[in-house]
Coordinates of C-alpha atoms and ligand atoms in Angstrom, one line a residue:
M1 CA 88.7 106.5 149.9
K2 CA 85.5 107.1 147.9
R3 CA 82.8 108.9 150.0
V4 CA 79.2 109.4 149.2
F5 CA 77.4 112.2 150.9
L6 CA 73.8 111.6 151.5
D7 CA 73.4 113.9 154.4
N8 CA 72.3 117.1 152.4
A9 CA 69.5 117.9 154.8
A10 CA 72.0 118.4 157.5
T11 CA 74.2 120.7 155.3
T12 CA 75.4 121.0 151.9
A13 CA 78.7 121.5 150.1
L14 CA 79.5 125.2 149.1
H15 CA 78.8 125.8 145.5
P16 CA 82.1 126.8 143.7
E17 CA 80.5 130.0 142.4
V18 CA 79.6 130.8 146.1
I19 CA 83.2 130.2 147.2
D20 CA 84.3 132.6 144.3
A21 CA 81.9 135.4 145.3
M22 CA 83.0 135.1 148.9
V23 CA 86.8 135.1 148.2
E24 CA 86.3 138.1 146.0
A25 CA 84.5 139.9 148.7
M26 CA 87.2 138.9 151.1
D27 CA 90.0 140.1 149.0
G28 CA 88.8 143.5 148.5
R29 CA 86.1 144.5 150.7
Y30 CA 87.1 144.7 154.3
G31 CA 85.1 147.8 155.2
N32 CA 82.8 147.7 158.0
P33 CA 79.3 148.2 156.4
S34 CA 78.4 150.8 159.1
S35 CA 81.5 153.0 158.3
I36 CA 80.6 156.0 156.3
H37 CA 84.0 156.2 154.4
A38 CA 84.7 154.6 150.9
E39 CA 85.6 151.2 152.2
G40 CA 82.5 151.1 154.5
R41 CA 80.2 152.4 151.8
A42 CA 81.5 149.6 149.4
A43 CA 80.7 146.9 151.8
R44 CA 77.4 148.5 152.6
A45 CA 76.4 148.5 149.0
A46 CA 77.3 144.9 148.4
L47 CA 75.3 143.9 151.5
E48 CA 72.3 145.8 150.5
Q49 CA 72.6 144.1 147.1
A50 CA 72.6 140.8 148.8
R51 CA 69.4 141.9 150.7
K52 CA 67.7 142.9 147.5
T53 CA 68.5 139.6 145.9
V54 CA 66.9 137.7 148.9
A55 CA 63.9 140.0 148.9
R56 CA 63.4 139.7 145.2
F57 CA 63.4 135.9 145.2
I58 CA 60.9 135.6 148.2
G59 CA 58.7 138.4 147.0
A60 CA 59.4 140.6 150.0
S61 CA 60.4 144.2 150.2
I62 CA 63.9 144.9 151.2
G63 CA 62.8 146.5 154.7
E64 CA 61.3 143.0 155.5
V65 CA 64.5 141.0 155.2
F66 CA 67.1 140.7 158.2
F67 CA 70.3 138.7 158.1
T68 CA 70.9 136.4 161.1
S69 CA 73.3 133.7 162.1
G70 CA 71.0 131.1 160.6
G71 CA 67.8 129.1 161.2
T72 CA 68.1 128.6 164.7
E73 CA 68.3 132.3 165.6
S74 CA 65.7 133.3 162.9
N75 CA 63.2 130.8 164.6
N76 CA 64.1 131.9 168.1
M77 CA 63.5 135.5 166.9
A78 CA 60.2 134.9 165.4
L79 CA 58.7 133.1 168.3
K80 CA 60.3 135.1 171.1
C81 CA 59.6 138.5 169.4
A82 CA 55.9 137.7 168.6
V83 CA 55.3 137.0 172.2
R84 CA 57.5 139.9 173.6
D85 CA 56.3 142.7 171.1
L86 CA 53.1 141.5 169.4
G87 CA 50.9 140.4 172.3
V88 CA 50.8 136.8 171.2
V89 CA 49.6 134.7 174.1
R90 CA 49.2 131.3 172.5
I91 CA 51.5 129.6 170.0
I92 CA 50.0 126.5 168.0
S93 CA 52.8 124.4 166.6
S94 CA 53.6 120.6 166.0
P95 CA 55.5 118.0 167.9
T96 CA 57.6 117.4 164.8
E97 CA 59.3 120.9 164.6
H98 CA 63.0 121.2 164.7
H99 CA 64.4 121.3 168.2
C100 CA 65.3 125.1 167.8
V101 CA 61.6 125.7 167.7
L102 CA 60.5 123.1 170.3
H103 CA 63.1 124.4 172.8
S104 CA 62.1 128.0 172.2
L105 CA 58.6 127.1 172.9
E106 CA 59.6 125.4 176.0
A107 CA 61.4 128.6 177.0
I108 CA 58.3 130.6 176.2
E109 CA 56.0 128.3 178.1
R110 CA 58.3 128.4 181.2
S111 CA 58.3 132.1 181.1
G112 CA 54.4 132.0 181.5
K113 CA 53.9 134.6 178.8
A114 CA 52.2 132.4 176.4
R115 CA 50.5 128.9 176.2
I116 CA 51.6 126.3 173.7
D117 CA 49.2 124.0 171.9
F118 CA 50.2 121.2 169.6
V119 CA 48.4 120.3 166.5
N120 CA 47.9 116.5 165.8
I121 CA 50.0 114.7 163.4
D122 CA 49.1 111.8 161.2
A123 CA 51.1 108.7 160.5
K124 CA 52.7 110.2 157.4
G125 CA 54.0 113.2 159.5
H126 CA 51.3 115.6 158.1
I127 CA 49.4 118.0 160.3
V128 CA 45.8 117.3 160.7
V129 CA 44.4 120.4 159.3
S130 CA 41.0 120.0 160.7
H131 CA 42.5 119.9 164.1
L132 CA 44.4 123.1 163.4
E133 CA 41.2 124.7 162.5
T134 CA 39.5 123.4 165.9
L135 CA 42.4 124.9 167.8
L136 CA 42.2 128.2 165.9
Q137 CA 38.4 128.4 166.6
Q138 CA 39.0 128.4 170.3
D139 CA 38.9 131.9 172.0
A140 CA 42.5 131.7 173.3
G141 CA 43.7 135.3 172.7
K142 CA 46.2 136.5 170.1
T143 CA 47.6 133.3 168.4
L144 CA 50.8 132.5 166.4
V145 CA 51.0 129.3 164.3
S146 CA 54.3 128.1 163.8
L147 CA 54.7 125.1 161.2
M148 CA 57.7 124.2 159.2
H149 CA 57.3 124.0 155.5
S150 CA 59.3 120.7 155.3
N151 CA 60.2 118.5 158.1
N152 CA 64.0 118.0 158.2
E153 CA 64.0 114.3 159.2
I154 CA 61.2 112.7 157.1
G155 CA 60.4 115.5 154.5
S156 CA 56.7 115.8 155.0
M157 CA 55.4 119.2 153.8
I158 CA 52.6 121.4 154.7
D159 CA 50.7 123.3 151.9
L160 CA 51.8 126.9 152.8
D161 CA 49.0 128.6 150.9
E162 CA 46.5 126.4 152.7
I163 CA 47.9 127.0 156.2
A164 CA 48.5 130.7 155.6
A165 CA 44.9 131.2 154.3
L166 CA 43.6 129.4 157.5
C167 CA 45.6 131.5 159.8
Q168 CA 44.5 134.7 158.0
R169 CA 40.9 133.5 158.3
Y170 CA 41.2 133.2 162.1
N171 CA 43.3 136.3 162.4
A172 CA 46.4 134.4 163.5
L173 CA 50.0 135.2 162.9
F174 CA 51.9 132.6 160.8
H175 CA 55.5 131.7 161.2
T176 CA 57.0 129.1 159.0
D177 CA 60.5 127.4 159.2
T178 CA 61.5 127.1 155.4
V179 CA 65.1 126.2 156.3
Q180 CA 64.7 123.0 154.4
T181 CA 62.8 124.4 151.4
M182 CA 64.3 127.7 150.7
G183 CA 65.9 127.5 147.2
F184 CA 64.1 124.1 146.5
F185 CA 60.7 125.3 146.0
P186 CA 59.2 128.7 145.1
I187 CA 58.1 130.8 148.0
N188 CA 56.5 134.1 147.5
V189 CA 55.5 136.1 150.5
S190 CA 53.6 138.7 148.3
Q191 CA 51.2 135.9 147.3
T192 CA 51.1 133.7 150.6
P193 CA 50.3 135.7 153.7
I194 CA 53.1 134.9 156.0
S195 CA 54.1 136.8 159.1
F196 CA 57.6 135.5 159.7
L197 CA 59.8 133.0 157.6
S198 CA 63.2 131.7 158.4
G199 CA 66.0 130.6 156.1
S200 CA 69.5 129.3 156.3
A201 CA 72.3 129.5 153.7
H202 CA 74.1 126.2 154.4
K203 CA 71.0 124.0 153.4
F204 CA 71.3 125.5 149.8
H205 CA 74.9 125.3 149.0
G206 CA 75.8 128.6 150.9
P207 CA 78.0 129.0 154.0
K208 CA 77.2 127.9 157.5
G209 CA 76.5 130.4 160.2
V210 CA 74.3 132.7 158.2
G211 CA 70.7 133.0 157.5
F212 CA 67.8 135.4 157.3
I213 CA 64.4 136.2 158.7
Y214 CA 61.4 137.7 156.8
I215 CA 59.2 139.7 158.9
N216 CA 56.1 141.1 157.4
K217 CA 56.2 144.9 157.7
E218 CA 52.9 144.9 159.6
N219 CA 54.6 143.3 162.6
I220 CA 56.7 145.8 164.4
V221 CA 59.0 144.1 166.7
R222 CA 62.1 145.3 168.8
P223 CA 65.6 144.1 168.3
F224 CA 66.4 140.6 169.2
V225 CA 70.0 141.3 169.7
D226 CA 70.8 144.5 171.5
G227 CA 73.8 146.4 170.2
G228 CA 74.5 148.8 167.2
S229 CA 72.1 149.9 164.7
Q230 CA 72.8 147.1 162.2
E231 CA 70.0 145.4 160.3
R232 CA 67.8 148.5 160.6
N233 CA 68.3 148.4 164.5
M234 CA 66.8 144.9 164.6
R235 CA 70.0 142.9 165.3
G236 CA 73.1 144.5 166.8
G237 CA 76.7 143.3 165.8
T238 CA 78.8 143.8 162.8
E239 CA 77.2 141.8 160.0
N240 CA 78.7 138.4 158.9
F241 CA 79.5 140.2 155.6
Y242 CA 81.2 137.5 153.8
G243 CA 78.6 135.0 154.8
I244 CA 75.7 137.3 153.6
I245 CA 77.5 137.6 150.1
G246 CA 77.7 133.8 150.0
L247 CA 74.1 133.5 151.0
A248 CA 72.8 135.7 148.3
K249 CA 75.0 134.0 145.5
A250 CA 73.8 130.6 146.8
L251 CA 70.2 131.7 146.8
Q252 CA 70.6 133.1 143.2
I253 CA 72.0 129.8 141.9
A254 CA 69.3 127.9 143.6
Y255 CA 66.5 129.9 142.1
D256 CA 68.2 130.0 138.7
N257 CA 68.5 126.1 138.6
M258 CA 65.5 125.2 140.6
D259 CA 63.5 123.2 137.9
N260 CA 66.6 121.2 137.0
T261 CA 67.8 120.6 140.4
R262 CA 64.3 119.3 141.3
R263 CA 64.3 117.0 138.4
Q264 CA 67.8 115.7 139.0
I265 CA 67.4 115.1 142.7
T266 CA 64.0 113.4 142.3
E267 CA 65.3 111.1 139.6
V268 CA 68.2 109.8 141.8
R269 CA 66.3 109.7 145.1
N270 CA 63.5 107.7 143.4
Y271 CA 66.1 105.3 141.8
F272 CA 67.5 104.9 145.1
A273 CA 64.0 104.2 146.8
E274 CA 63.2 101.5 143.9
Q275 CA 66.6 99.9 144.5
L276 CA 66.1 99.7 148.3
Q277 CA 62.6 98.1 147.7
Q278 CA 64.2 95.6 145.3
Y279 CA 67.2 94.4 147.6
I280 CA 66.4 95.3 151.2
E281 CA 64.0 93.0 152.8
G282 CA 61.3 94.7 154.9
I283 CA 62.3 98.2 154.1
L284 CA 59.7 100.9 154.7
F285 CA 59.8 104.7 154.2
N286 CA 58.8 107.1 156.9
G287 CA 56.7 110.2 156.1
D288 CA 55.1 110.8 152.7
P289 CA 58.1 110.7 150.2
F290 CA 56.4 110.3 146.9
E291 CA 53.4 112.6 147.5
R292 CA 53.6 115.6 149.8
G293 CA 57.2 115.3 150.8
H294 CA 60.4 116.9 150.1
Y295 CA 62.1 115.4 147.0
K296 CA 65.6 115.7 148.5
V297 CA 64.7 113.4 151.5
L298 CA 64.4 109.7 151.9
S299 CA 63.8 108.5 155.5
A300 CA 64.3 104.7 155.3
S301 CA 63.1 102.4 158.0
F302 CA 64.9 99.2 158.3
P303 CA 63.7 96.1 160.4
A304 CA 65.5 95.7 163.6
S305 CA 68.2 93.1 163.6
S306 CA 71.7 92.4 164.9
K307 CA 72.9 93.7 161.5
S308 CA 70.8 96.9 161.3
D309 CA 71.8 98.0 164.9
L310 CA 75.0 99.9 164.0
L311 CA 74.0 100.4 160.4
L312 CA 74.8 104.3 160.4
L313 CA 78.2 103.6 161.9
N314 CA 79.0 100.9 159.3
L315 CA 77.8 103.0 156.5
D316 CA 80.2 105.6 157.6
V317 CA 83.0 103.2 157.8
E318 CA 82.2 102.0 154.2
G319 CA 82.4 105.6 153.0
I320 CA 78.7 106.7 153.1
S321 CA 77.4 109.7 155.2
A322 CA 73.7 109.6 156.2
S323 CA 72.0 110.6 159.4
G324 CA 69.7 109.1 161.9
G325 CA 67.6 112.1 162.0
S326 CA 68.5 115.7 162.4
A327 CA 72.2 116.6 162.6
C328 CA 71.9 117.1 166.3
S329 CA 71.0 113.6 166.8
S330 CA 73.1 112.0 164.1
G331 CA 75.0 109.1 165.1
A332 CA 72.5 108.1 167.8
D333 CA 69.4 107.1 166.0
A334 CA 67.6 106.2 169.2
G335 CA 64.6 108.3 170.2
S336 CA 63.9 110.6 167.2
H337 CA 61.0 112.8 168.5
V338 CA 59.8 113.0 164.8
I339 CA 59.6 109.1 164.5
A340 CA 58.0 109.0 167.9
A341 CA 55.3 111.5 166.9
L342 CA 54.3 109.3 163.8
G343 CA 53.5 106.6 166.4
G344 CA 55.5 104.0 164.3
D345 CA 57.6 101.1 165.5
M346 CA 60.3 102.7 167.5
T347 CA 62.4 99.4 167.4
R348 CA 63.1 99.8 163.7
I349 CA 66.2 101.5 162.5
T350 CA 65.7 104.8 160.8
V351 CA 68.3 106.2 158.4
R352 CA 67.7 109.6 156.8
F353 CA 69.3 109.8 153.3
S354 CA 69.2 113.2 151.8
F355 CA 70.3 114.3 148.4
S356 CA 71.7 117.1 146.5
D357 CA 72.1 117.7 142.7
L358 CA 75.8 116.5 143.2
N359 CA 74.6 113.0 143.8
T360 CA 74.5 110.3 141.0
R361 CA 72.9 107.1 140.0
E362 CA 76.4 105.5 140.3
E363 CA 76.6 106.7 143.9
V364 CA 73.2 105.1 144.6
D365 CA 74.6 101.7 143.1
F366 CA 77.6 101.9 145.4
V367 CA 75.3 102.6 148.6
I368 CA 73.0 99.7 147.6
E369 CA 76.0 97.4 147.1
K370 CA 77.3 98.4 150.6
L371 CA 73.9 98.0 152.1
R372 CA 73.4 94.5 150.7
K373 CA 76.8 93.5 152.3
L374 CA 75.8 95.1 155.5
L375 CA 72.2 93.7 155.7
P376 CA 72.3 90.2 154.0
A377 CA 68.7 89.9 152.9
A378 CA 66.5 86.9 153.4
K379 CA 65.3 87.3 149.8
E380 CA 68.9 86.8 148.5
M381 CA 69.5 83.9 150.8
A382 CA 66.4 82.3 149.4
I383 CA 67.7 82.6 145.8
V384 CA 71.1 81.0 146.7
Ligands
PLP401 C1 64.2 122.6 159.7 C2 65.3 123.2 160.4 N1 65.2 124.3 161.1 C3 66.2 124.9 161.7 C4 67.5 124.6 161.5 C5 68.6 125.1 162.1 O1 69.2 125.9 161.1 P1 70.8 126.5 161.4 O2 71.7 125.2 161.3 O3 71.0 127.5 160.3 O4 70.7 127.1 162.8 C6 67.7 123.2 160.8 C7 69.0 122.8 160.7 O5 69.3 121.7 160.8 C8 66.6 122.6 160.2 O6 66.7 121.6 159.5

């Protein structure tokens, strides 16, 4: 059965060249990178080459890049280490962050070690920068600002340079979750003052369960996972060697093709938006998809009706994979904390369609045809 995958903000297919690079490493390189014999040294060399690749693309030095199990761990590490080791007593974040940030913040607040303040969000999901500045002006002790580069559910983006400069002006540390933008937008920490940054391979056609954190060298933190001396003593445990090889390859492919990928995805996604507006009565879009939004995301808001109620499920039955929000809440589109924070109509049905460069206009036509079948529009009935 034909399937159309429009859930690329949840995860992406492995790039064939990533599979090749990983298989090649699996075939020959079984040494433990911590071993000092030849097999170990060969694995260590490949691992350090991967670190160099990541560091080069984001403008970091190699000592500032640490491999982790993914975005969740990197975000936990940034927030919790900043409080534990850097004297942070207040974190400013937004109510629309990923749950791995929000739940980390809840844990920090429960520990009593830092206070959490949330910056206001406007109807398009953008943070209100003047409110952030007001919060930064308060004399609340050492502060970390944690704001995602692009929201995973609606795609709304912050201006990294603007926020980083603001944090710098008020002497605050800045953590940004770039899980949805890494490999899609150029990010350069040598030009943008960022304290911590998180990335995850499976969002840019790399393997699942591997990611990285950038920690600016001025921020000396202790290990997040205690154990051996891996990752320069910052994360004990034998590295996910094959995953790291795949991550570096995927990032290299993403950077090498960034402009083309952006053009291609934008074209297909915008065609989809036009078709939705033409054929689906009452369609709205959440966030700010055509201005300051991620080009791969289209969060569509359908009027509530008996037909739209089980839309996600029915789309799946028709061969179309999309999501009700983040992967954690897919299938149950009730109660997205992001849609709630926008102050929109919570009775409408939200479906997040998210694209990769593997999607085509023909796939869009197929999805529109199925949507028209599932949601017979008043517009069409009027024509008949
Ligand atoms: C914005 C954002 N942050 C963090 C994560 C978590 O990343 P990982 O799946 O690598 O733990 C995700 C994944 O859904 C995400 O979209």
